[in-house]
XYZ file of C-alpha atoms in Angstrom:
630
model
C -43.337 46.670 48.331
C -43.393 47.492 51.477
C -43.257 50.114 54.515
C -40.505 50.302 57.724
C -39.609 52.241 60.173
C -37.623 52.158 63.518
C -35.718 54.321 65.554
C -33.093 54.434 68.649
C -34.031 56.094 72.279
C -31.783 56.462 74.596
C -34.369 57.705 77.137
C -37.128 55.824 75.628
C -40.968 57.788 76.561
C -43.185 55.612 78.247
C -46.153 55.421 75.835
C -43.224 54.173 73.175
C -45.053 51.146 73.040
C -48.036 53.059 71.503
C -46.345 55.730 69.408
C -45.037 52.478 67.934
C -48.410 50.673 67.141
C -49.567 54.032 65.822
C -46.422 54.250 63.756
C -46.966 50.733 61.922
C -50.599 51.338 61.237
C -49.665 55.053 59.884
C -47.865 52.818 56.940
C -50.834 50.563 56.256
C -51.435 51.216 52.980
C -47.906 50.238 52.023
C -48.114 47.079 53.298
C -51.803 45.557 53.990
C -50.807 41.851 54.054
C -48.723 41.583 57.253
C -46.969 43.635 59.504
C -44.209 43.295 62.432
C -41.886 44.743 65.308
C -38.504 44.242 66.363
C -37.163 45.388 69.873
C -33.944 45.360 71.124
C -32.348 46.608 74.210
C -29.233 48.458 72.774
C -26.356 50.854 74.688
C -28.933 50.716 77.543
C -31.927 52.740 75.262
C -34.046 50.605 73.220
C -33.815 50.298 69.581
C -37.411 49.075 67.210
C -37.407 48.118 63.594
C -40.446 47.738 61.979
C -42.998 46.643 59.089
C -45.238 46.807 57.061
C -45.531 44.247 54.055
C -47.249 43.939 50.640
C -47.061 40.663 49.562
C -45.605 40.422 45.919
C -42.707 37.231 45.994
C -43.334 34.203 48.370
C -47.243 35.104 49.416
C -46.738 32.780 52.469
C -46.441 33.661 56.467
C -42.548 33.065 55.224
C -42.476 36.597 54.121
C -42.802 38.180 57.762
C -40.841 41.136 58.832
C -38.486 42.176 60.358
C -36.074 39.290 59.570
C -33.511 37.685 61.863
C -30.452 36.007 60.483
C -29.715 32.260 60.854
C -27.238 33.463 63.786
C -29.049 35.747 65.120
C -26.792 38.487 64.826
C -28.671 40.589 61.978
C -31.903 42.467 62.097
C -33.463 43.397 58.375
C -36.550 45.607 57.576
C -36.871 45.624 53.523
C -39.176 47.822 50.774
C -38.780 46.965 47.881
C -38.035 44.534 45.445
C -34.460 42.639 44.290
C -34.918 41.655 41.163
C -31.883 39.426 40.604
C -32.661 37.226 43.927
C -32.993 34.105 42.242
C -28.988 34.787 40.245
C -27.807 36.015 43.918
C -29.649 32.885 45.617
C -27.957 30.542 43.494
C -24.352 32.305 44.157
C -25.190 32.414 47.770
C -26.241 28.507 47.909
C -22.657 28.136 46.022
C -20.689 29.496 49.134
C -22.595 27.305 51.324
C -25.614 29.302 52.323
C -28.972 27.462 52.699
C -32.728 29.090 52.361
C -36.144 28.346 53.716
C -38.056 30.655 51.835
C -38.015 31.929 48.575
C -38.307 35.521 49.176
C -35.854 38.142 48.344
C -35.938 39.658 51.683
C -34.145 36.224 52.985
C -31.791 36.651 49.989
C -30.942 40.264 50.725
C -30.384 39.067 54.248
C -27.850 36.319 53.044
C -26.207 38.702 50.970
C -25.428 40.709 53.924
C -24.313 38.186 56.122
C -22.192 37.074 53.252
C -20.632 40.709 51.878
C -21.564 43.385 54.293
C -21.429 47.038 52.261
C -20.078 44.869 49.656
C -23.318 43.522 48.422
C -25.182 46.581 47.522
C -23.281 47.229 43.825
C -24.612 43.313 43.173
C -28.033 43.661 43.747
C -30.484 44.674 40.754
C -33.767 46.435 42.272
C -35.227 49.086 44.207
C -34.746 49.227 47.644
C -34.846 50.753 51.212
C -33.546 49.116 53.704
C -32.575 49.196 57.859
C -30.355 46.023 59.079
C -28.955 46.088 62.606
C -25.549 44.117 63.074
C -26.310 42.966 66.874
C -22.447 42.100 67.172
C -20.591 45.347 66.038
C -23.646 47.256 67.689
C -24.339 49.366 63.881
C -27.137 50.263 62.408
C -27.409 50.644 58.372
C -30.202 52.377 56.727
C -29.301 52.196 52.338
C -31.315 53.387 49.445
C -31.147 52.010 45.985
C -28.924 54.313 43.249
C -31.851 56.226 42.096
C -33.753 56.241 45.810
C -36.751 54.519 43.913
C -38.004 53.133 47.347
C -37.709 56.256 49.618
C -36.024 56.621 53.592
C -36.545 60.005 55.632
C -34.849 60.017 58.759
C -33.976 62.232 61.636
C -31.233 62.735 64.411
C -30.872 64.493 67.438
C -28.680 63.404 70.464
C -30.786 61.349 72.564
C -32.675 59.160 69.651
C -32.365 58.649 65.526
C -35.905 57.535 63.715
C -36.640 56.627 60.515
C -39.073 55.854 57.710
C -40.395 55.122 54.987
C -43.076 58.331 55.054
C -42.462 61.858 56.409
C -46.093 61.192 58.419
C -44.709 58.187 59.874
C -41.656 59.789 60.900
C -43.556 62.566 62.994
C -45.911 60.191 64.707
C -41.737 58.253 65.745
C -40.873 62.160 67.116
C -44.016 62.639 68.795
C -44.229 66.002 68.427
C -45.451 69.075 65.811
C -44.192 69.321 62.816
C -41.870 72.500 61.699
C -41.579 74.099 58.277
C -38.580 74.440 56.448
C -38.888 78.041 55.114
C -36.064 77.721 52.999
C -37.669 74.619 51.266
C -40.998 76.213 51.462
C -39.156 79.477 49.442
C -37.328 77.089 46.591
C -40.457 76.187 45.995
C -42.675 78.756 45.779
C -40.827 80.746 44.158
C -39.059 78.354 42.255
C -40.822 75.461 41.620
C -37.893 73.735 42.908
C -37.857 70.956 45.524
C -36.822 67.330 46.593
C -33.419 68.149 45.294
C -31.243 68.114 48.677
C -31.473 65.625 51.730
C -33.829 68.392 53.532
C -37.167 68.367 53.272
C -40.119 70.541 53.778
C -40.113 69.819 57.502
C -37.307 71.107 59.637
C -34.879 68.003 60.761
C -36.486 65.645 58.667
C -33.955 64.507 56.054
C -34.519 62.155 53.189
C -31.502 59.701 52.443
C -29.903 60.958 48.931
C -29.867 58.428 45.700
C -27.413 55.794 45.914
C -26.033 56.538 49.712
C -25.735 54.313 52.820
C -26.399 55.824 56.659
C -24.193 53.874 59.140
C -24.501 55.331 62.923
C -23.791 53.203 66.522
C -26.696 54.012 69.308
C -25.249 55.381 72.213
C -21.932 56.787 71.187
C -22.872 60.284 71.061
C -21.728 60.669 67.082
C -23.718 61.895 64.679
C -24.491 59.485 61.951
C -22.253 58.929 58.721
C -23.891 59.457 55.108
C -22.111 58.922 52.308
C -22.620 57.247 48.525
C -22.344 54.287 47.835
C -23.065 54.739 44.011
C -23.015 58.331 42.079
C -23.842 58.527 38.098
C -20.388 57.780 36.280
C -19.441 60.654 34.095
C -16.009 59.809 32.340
C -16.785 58.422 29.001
C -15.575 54.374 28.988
C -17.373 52.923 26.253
C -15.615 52.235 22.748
C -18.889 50.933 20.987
C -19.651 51.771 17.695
C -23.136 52.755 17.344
C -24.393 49.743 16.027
C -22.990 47.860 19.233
C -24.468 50.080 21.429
C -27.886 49.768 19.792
C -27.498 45.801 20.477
C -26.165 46.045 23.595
C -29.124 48.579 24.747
C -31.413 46.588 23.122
C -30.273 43.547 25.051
C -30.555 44.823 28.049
C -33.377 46.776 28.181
C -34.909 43.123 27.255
C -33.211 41.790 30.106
C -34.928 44.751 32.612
C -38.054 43.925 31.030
C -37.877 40.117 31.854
C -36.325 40.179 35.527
C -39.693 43.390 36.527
C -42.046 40.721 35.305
C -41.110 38.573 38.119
C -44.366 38.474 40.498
C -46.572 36.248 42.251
C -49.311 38.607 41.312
C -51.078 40.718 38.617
C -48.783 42.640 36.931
C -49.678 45.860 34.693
C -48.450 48.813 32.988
C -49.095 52.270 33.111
C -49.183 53.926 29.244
C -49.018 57.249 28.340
C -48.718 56.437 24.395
C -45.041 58.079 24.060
C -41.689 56.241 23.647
C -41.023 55.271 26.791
C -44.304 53.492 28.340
C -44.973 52.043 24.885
C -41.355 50.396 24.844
C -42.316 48.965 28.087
C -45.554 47.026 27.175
C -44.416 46.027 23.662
C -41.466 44.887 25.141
C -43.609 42.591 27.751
C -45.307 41.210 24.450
C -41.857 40.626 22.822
C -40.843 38.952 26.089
C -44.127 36.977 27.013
C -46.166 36.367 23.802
C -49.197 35.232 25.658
C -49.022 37.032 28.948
C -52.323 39.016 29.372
C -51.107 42.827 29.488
C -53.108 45.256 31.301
C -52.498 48.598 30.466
C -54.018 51.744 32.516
C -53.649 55.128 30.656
C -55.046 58.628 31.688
C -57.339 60.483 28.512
C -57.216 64.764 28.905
C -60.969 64.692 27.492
C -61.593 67.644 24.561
C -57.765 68.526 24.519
C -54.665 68.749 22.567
C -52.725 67.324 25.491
C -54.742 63.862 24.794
C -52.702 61.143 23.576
C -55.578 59.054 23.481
C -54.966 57.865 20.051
C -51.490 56.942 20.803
C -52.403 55.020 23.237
C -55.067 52.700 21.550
C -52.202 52.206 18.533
C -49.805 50.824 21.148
C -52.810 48.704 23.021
C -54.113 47.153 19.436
C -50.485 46.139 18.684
C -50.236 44.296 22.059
C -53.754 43.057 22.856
C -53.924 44.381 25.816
C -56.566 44.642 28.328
C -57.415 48.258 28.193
C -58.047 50.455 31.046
C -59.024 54.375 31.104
C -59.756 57.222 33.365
C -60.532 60.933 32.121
C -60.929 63.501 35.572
C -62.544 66.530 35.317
C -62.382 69.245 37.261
C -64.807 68.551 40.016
C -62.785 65.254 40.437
C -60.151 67.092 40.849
C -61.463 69.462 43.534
C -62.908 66.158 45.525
C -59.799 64.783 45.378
C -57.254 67.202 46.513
C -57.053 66.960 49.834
C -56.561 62.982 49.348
C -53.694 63.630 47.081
C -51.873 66.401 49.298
C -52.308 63.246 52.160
C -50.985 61.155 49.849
C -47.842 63.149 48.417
C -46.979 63.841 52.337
C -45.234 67.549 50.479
C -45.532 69.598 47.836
C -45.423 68.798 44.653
C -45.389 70.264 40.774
C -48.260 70.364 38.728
C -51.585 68.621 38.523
C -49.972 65.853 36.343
C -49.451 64.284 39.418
C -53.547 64.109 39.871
C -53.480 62.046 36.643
C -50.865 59.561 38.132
C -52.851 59.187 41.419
C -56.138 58.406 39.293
C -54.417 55.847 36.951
C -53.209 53.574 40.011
C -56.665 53.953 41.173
C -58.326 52.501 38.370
C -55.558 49.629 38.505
C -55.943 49.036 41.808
C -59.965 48.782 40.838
C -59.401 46.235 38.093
C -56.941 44.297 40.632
C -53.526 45.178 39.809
C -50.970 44.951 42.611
C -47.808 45.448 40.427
C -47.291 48.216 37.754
C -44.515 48.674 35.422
C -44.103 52.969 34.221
C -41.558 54.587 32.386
C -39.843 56.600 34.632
C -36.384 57.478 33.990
C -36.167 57.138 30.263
C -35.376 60.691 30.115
C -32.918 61.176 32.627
C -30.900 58.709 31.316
C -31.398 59.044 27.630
C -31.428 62.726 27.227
C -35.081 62.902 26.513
C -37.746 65.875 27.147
C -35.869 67.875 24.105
C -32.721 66.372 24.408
C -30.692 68.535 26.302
C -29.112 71.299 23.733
C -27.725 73.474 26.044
C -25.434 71.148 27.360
C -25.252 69.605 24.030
C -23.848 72.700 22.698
C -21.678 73.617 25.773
C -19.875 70.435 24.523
C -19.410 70.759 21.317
C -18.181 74.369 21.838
C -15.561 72.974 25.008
C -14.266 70.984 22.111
C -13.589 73.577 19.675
C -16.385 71.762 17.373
C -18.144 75.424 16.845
C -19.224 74.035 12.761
C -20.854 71.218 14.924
C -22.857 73.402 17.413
C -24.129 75.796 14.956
C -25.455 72.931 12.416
C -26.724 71.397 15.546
C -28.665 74.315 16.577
C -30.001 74.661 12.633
C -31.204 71.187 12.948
C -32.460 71.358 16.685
C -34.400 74.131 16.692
C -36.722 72.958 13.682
C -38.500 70.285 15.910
C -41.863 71.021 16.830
C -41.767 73.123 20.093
C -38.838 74.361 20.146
C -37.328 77.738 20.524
C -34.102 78.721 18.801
C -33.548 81.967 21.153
C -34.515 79.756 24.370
C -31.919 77.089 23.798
C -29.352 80.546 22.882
C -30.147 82.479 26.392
C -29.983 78.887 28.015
C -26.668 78.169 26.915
C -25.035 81.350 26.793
C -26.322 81.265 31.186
C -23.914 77.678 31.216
C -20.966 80.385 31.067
C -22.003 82.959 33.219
C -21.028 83.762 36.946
C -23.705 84.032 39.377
C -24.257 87.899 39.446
C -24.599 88.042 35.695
C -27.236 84.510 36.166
C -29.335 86.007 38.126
C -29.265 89.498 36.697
C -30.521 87.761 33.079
C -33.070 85.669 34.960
C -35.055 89.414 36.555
C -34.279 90.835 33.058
C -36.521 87.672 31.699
C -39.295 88.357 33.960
C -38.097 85.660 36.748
C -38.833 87.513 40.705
C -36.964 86.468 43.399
C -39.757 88.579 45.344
C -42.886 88.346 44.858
C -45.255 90.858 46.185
C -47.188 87.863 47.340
C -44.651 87.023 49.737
C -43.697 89.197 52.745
C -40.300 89.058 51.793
C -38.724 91.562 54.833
C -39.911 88.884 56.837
C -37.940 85.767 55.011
C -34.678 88.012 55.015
C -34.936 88.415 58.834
C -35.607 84.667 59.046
C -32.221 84.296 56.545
C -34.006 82.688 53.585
C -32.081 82.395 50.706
C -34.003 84.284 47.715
C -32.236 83.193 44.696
C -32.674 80.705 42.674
C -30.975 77.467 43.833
C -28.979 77.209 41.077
C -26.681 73.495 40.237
C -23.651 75.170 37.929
C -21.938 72.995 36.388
C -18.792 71.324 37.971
C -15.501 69.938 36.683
C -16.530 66.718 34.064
C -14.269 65.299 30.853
C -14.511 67.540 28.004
C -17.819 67.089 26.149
C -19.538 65.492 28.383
C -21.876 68.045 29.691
C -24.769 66.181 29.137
C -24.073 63.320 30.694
C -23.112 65.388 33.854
C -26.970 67.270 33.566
C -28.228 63.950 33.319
C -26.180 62.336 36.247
C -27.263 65.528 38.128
C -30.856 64.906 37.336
C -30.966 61.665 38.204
C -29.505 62.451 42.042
C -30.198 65.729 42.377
C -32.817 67.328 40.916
C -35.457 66.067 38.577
C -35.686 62.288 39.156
C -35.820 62.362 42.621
C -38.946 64.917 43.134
C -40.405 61.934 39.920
C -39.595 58.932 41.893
C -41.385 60.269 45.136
C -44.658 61.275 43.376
C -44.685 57.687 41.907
C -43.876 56.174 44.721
C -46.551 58.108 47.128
C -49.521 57.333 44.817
C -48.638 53.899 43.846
C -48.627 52.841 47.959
C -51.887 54.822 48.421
C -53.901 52.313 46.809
C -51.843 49.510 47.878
C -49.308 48.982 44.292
C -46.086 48.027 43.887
C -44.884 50.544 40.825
C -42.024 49.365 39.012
C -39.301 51.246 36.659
C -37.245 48.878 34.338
C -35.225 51.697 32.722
C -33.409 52.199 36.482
C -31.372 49.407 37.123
C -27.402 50.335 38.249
C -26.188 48.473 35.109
C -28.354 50.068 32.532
C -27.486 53.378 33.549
C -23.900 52.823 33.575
C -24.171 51.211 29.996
C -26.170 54.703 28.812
C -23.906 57.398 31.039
C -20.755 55.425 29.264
C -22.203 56.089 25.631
C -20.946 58.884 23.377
C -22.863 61.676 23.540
C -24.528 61.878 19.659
C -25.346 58.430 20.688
C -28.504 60.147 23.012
C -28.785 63.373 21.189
C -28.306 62.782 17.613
C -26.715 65.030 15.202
C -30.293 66.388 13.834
C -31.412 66.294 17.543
C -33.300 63.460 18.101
C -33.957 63.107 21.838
C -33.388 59.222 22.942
C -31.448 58.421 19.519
C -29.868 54.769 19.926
C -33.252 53.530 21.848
C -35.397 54.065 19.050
C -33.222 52.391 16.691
C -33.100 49.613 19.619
C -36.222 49.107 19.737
C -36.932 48.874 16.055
C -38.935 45.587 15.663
C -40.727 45.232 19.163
C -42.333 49.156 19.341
C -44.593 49.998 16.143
C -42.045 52.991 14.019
C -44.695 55.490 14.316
C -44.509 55.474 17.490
C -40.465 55.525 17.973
C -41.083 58.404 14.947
C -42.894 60.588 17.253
C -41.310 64.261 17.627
C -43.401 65.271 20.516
C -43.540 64.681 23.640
C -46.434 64.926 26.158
C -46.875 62.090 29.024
C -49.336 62.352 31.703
C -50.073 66.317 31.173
C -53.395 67.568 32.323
C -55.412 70.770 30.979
C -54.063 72.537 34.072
C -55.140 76.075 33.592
C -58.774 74.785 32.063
C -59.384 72.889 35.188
C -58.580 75.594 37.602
C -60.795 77.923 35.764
C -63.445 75.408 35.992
C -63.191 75.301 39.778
C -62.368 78.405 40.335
C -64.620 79.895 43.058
C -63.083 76.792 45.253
C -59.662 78.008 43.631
C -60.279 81.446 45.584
C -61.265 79.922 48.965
C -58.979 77.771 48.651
C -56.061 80.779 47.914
C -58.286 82.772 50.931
C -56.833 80.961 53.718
C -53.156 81.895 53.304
C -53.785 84.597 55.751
C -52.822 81.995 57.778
C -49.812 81.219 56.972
C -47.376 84.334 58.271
C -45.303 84.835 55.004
C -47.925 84.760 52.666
C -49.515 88.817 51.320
C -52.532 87.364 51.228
C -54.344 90.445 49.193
C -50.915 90.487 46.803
C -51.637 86.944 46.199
C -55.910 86.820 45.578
C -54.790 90.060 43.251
C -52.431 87.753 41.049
C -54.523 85.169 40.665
C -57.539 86.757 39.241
C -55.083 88.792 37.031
C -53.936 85.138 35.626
C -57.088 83.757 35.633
C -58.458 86.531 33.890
C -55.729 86.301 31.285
C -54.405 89.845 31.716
C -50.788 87.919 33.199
C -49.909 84.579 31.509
C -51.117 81.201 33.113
C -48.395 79.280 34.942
C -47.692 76.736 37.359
C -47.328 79.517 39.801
C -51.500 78.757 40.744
C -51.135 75.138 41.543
C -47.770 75.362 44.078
C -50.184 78.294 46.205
C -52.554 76.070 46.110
C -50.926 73.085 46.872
C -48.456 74.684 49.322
C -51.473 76.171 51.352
C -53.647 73.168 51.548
C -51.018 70.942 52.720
C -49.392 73.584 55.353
C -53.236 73.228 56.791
C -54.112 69.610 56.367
C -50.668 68.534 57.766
C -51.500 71.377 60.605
C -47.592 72.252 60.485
C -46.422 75.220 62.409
C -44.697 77.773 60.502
């Protein structure tokens, strides 16, 4: 794991060799070990690629970054992690390739030389990547299918800069830092973000799941995006279930086995539900005497704590057992930290509990961490889906199914019957008639907290950013929510948090559910197959993984993760929470009186308590600490 960065200037400024130095040490947490710069002299402007490395595979000088090919014609600076390196090596050495290291990075250099484009569908890892072809004069920046290993970048007509952090990427401009309003709006108001190539600085752009940049310096065209890999949709397998539960089995066995390769520590981060516990039994299945390290967040004195849950899964491992249970007051001394960390907004305090946990592994000495990331999005978990789940069964004129679905459904703990009706019945409707149930429910496009006259003058969009449903094979709607989740919006905002507060204390996090192959294997799987019949989220996993997870845990009919007491903790802290809330008088679109009003109401109980606190405060803390103009 690992930072870059790099850019093209035509004119370059004279202190570039500074804003450069600067640059490299802005991403020293992502890479501690070693770090190096590439400069070229390119279409008469100068073109840098650069590095920062954490040293996980090959822990010799061997490792250094960037990387020049045999030829000298390609430049490579790599984050991440290729999994598969040793298979691709071995193919590679075949065709008459030869290695002096036994890094991946040389491997995914090889694999270049050897296949161009051609070689990103054959590697298995996450990734972020620049390589300069010195010969054709291009420049390629990829991301991994799920964008695991992040990439911001940023174009204008005299220079294109990238990285692997939005901080980095300002000190490359050299210049202050604008805010997206529109970004800044989705998410206030919304909650939503990280679900389009913007960001929440103006110009910055992050590159999408699964796509490839590809841009020449000095030919006054703007850069080419496009995919390279999208979720498939179209239903292709003919399993029967049984199959499918051996085939998932086998090759969630197989993800397992290839994350466990390391030249260091390697842990896991457990929650107690399905997904994290699958993970660690399955590294006991795998390596019967490996020492397993496990690092789990406790919500002290509250029904959120899965506390139990997790000490079931730990005794049926053995694992080393690590803990951490914040309190308020940690909270409070931690935020700004966090907000530094994140780089933007984020969603709820959950992502405190994240940052702590890779604290305390990084304080036991863990430099890799396996987490369950992704489960969901690609095995319709959270509560399975119905909505879409019912949109298909009605598309298919299977109306006995949907209603004995929603009978069975809807008698899982936490779950509302009239919830999952609205939300379907809104799968059919225009927008006009959307957004006209959504104010009917309560949900304001303007606030009173918001100067809104102000953000229709600047042409802010005030509705909700809605993702309706395109063209997909008949009953397969959820399969196209969960390839839209996993590219658009859900995953993405997931994979960035995990990401950001892994690399602040120096880990390598690791996801073994998102590999290209696994997904296509679950996206190509009848529906029921997911979502069962009675509505069992994550259906032919838990029968996969019958054997190597203990069946109370695969029988679990709840789910809670890394979920904080939110709305206690706040209330704890909550003369900071007002000074805090105080200072978005400086910030021009923000009522500020509107806004200290609502939050004593919710604090007070008189309105109900919702994320709505943390994203003010979070949104006004970082607009100050990142001292971004508005």
């Amino acid at each position: 794991m690992c930072g870059i960065l790099g850019g093209w200037w035509q004119r370059p400024p004279a202190k570039l060799d500074d804003i450069l130095g600067q640059a490299v040490r802005s991403l020293h947490h992502r890479g501690p070990n070693d770090c190096g710069l590439n400069l070229d002299t390119i279409a008469d402007g100068r073109l840098a690629l650069g590095h920062t490395r954490l040293s996980i595979l090959d822990l010799s000088p061997a490792g250094h970054q960037p990387r020049i090919s045999g030829n000298g014609r390609y430049v490579l600076s790599f984050n991440g992690e290729i999994y598969n390196y040793r298979e691709l090596r071995e193919e590679l050495a075949q065709r008459g390739h030869t290695f002096s290291t036994d890094t991946d990075t040389e491997v995914l250099l090889t694999a270049w030389e050897a296949w161009g484009v051609a070689a990103l569908p054959r590697l298995t890892g996450m990734f972020a990547f620049a390589v300069f072809d010195r010969e054709a004069s291009l420049l390629t920046l990829a991301v991994d299918p799920f964008a695991i290993k992040p990439l911001f970048w940023r174009h204008d007509p005299e220079r294109l800069l990238f990285a692997s952090e939005q901080r980095t990427l300002r000190v490359l401009a050299d210049e202050s830092a604008r805010l997206d309003w529109q970004s800044a709006s989705d998410y206030l108001v919304h909650g939503v973000y990280d679900d389009a190539d913007t960001t929440f600085i103006a110009g910055a752009k992050r590159l999408p799941p699964g796509h490839l940049l590809q841009w020449r310096p000095g030919t006054g065209q703007a850069p080419s995006v496009s995919a390279w890999w999208s979720p498939p949709l179209a239903p292709s397998s003919t399993l029967s279930f049984d199959d499918a539960v051996d085939c998932v089995r086998e090759a969630f066995l197989d993800n397992i086995r290839l994350h466990l390769r390391s030249d260091v520590p390697v842990g896991a981060a457990l929650s107690g539900g399905i997904d994290s516990s699958a993970i660690v039994c399955g590294m006991r299945f795998i390596e019967p005497d490996l020492p397993i390290h496990t690092v789990g967040f406790v919500a002290s004195n509250s029904p959120k704590s899965e506390a139990r849950w997790m000490e079931y899964v730990n005794k049926h491992v053995g694992a080393n057992v690590h803990t951490v249970s914040p309190n308020p007051q940690d909270l409070s001394r931690d935020l700004d930290d966090l907000i530094r960390t994140q780089g933007e907004p984020f969603g709820s305090t959950s992502i405190y509990a994240q940052y702590r946990v890779f604290r305390t592994a990084r304080e036991h000495g863990l430099t890799v961490m396996l987490e369950g990331q992704g489960a969901d999005e690609l095995l319709a978990g959270y509560q399975g889906y119905p909505a879409y789940r019912m949109m298909s069964l009605l598309e298919t004129g299977r109306f006995g199914g949907a209603l004995d679905f929603f009978r069975r459904w809807k008698n899982w703990p936490g779950r509302d019957g009239m919830h999952l009706l609205r939300h379907t019945a809104s799968l059919w409707m225009g927008d006009r008639t959307y957004h006209a149930l959504r104010a009917r429910i309560g949900k304001t496009i303007s606030p009173s907290w918001l100067r809104n006259p102000l953000l229709d003058e600047a042409g802010i969009r005030s509705d909700y950013p809605r993702i309706v449903p395109g063209s997909a094979p008949p009953g397969r709607r959820v399969i196209q929510q969960l390839g839209t989740e996993i590219s658009r919006r859900g995953l993405p905002a997931l994979l960035r948090q995990g990401d950001r507060n892994a690399m602040r204390f120096s880990i390598e996090n690791r996801v073994p559910f998102l590999t290209r192959d696994f997904a296509e294997l679950l996206l190509s799987l009848p529906e029921n197959y997911l979502v069962s019949p009675q509505g069992e989220t994550k259906h032919v996993l838990r029968i996969a993984l019958r054997g190597i997870v203990p069946e109370a845990v695969l029988a679990r009919r709840d789910k809670i993760g890394f979920e904080t007491p939110e709305q206690n903790w706040l209330r704890d802290i909550l003369p900071q929470v007002r000074t805090w809330i105080g200072e978005a008088d400086r910030i021009p679109f923000f009522n500020t009186p509107a806004l200290q009003a609502d939050l004593e109401s919710i604090m007070s109980g008189k309105t109900p308590f919702s994320w709505q606190v943390w994203r003010w405060i979070n949104f006004i803390r970082w607009f100050l600490i990142e001292d971004i103009r508005a």
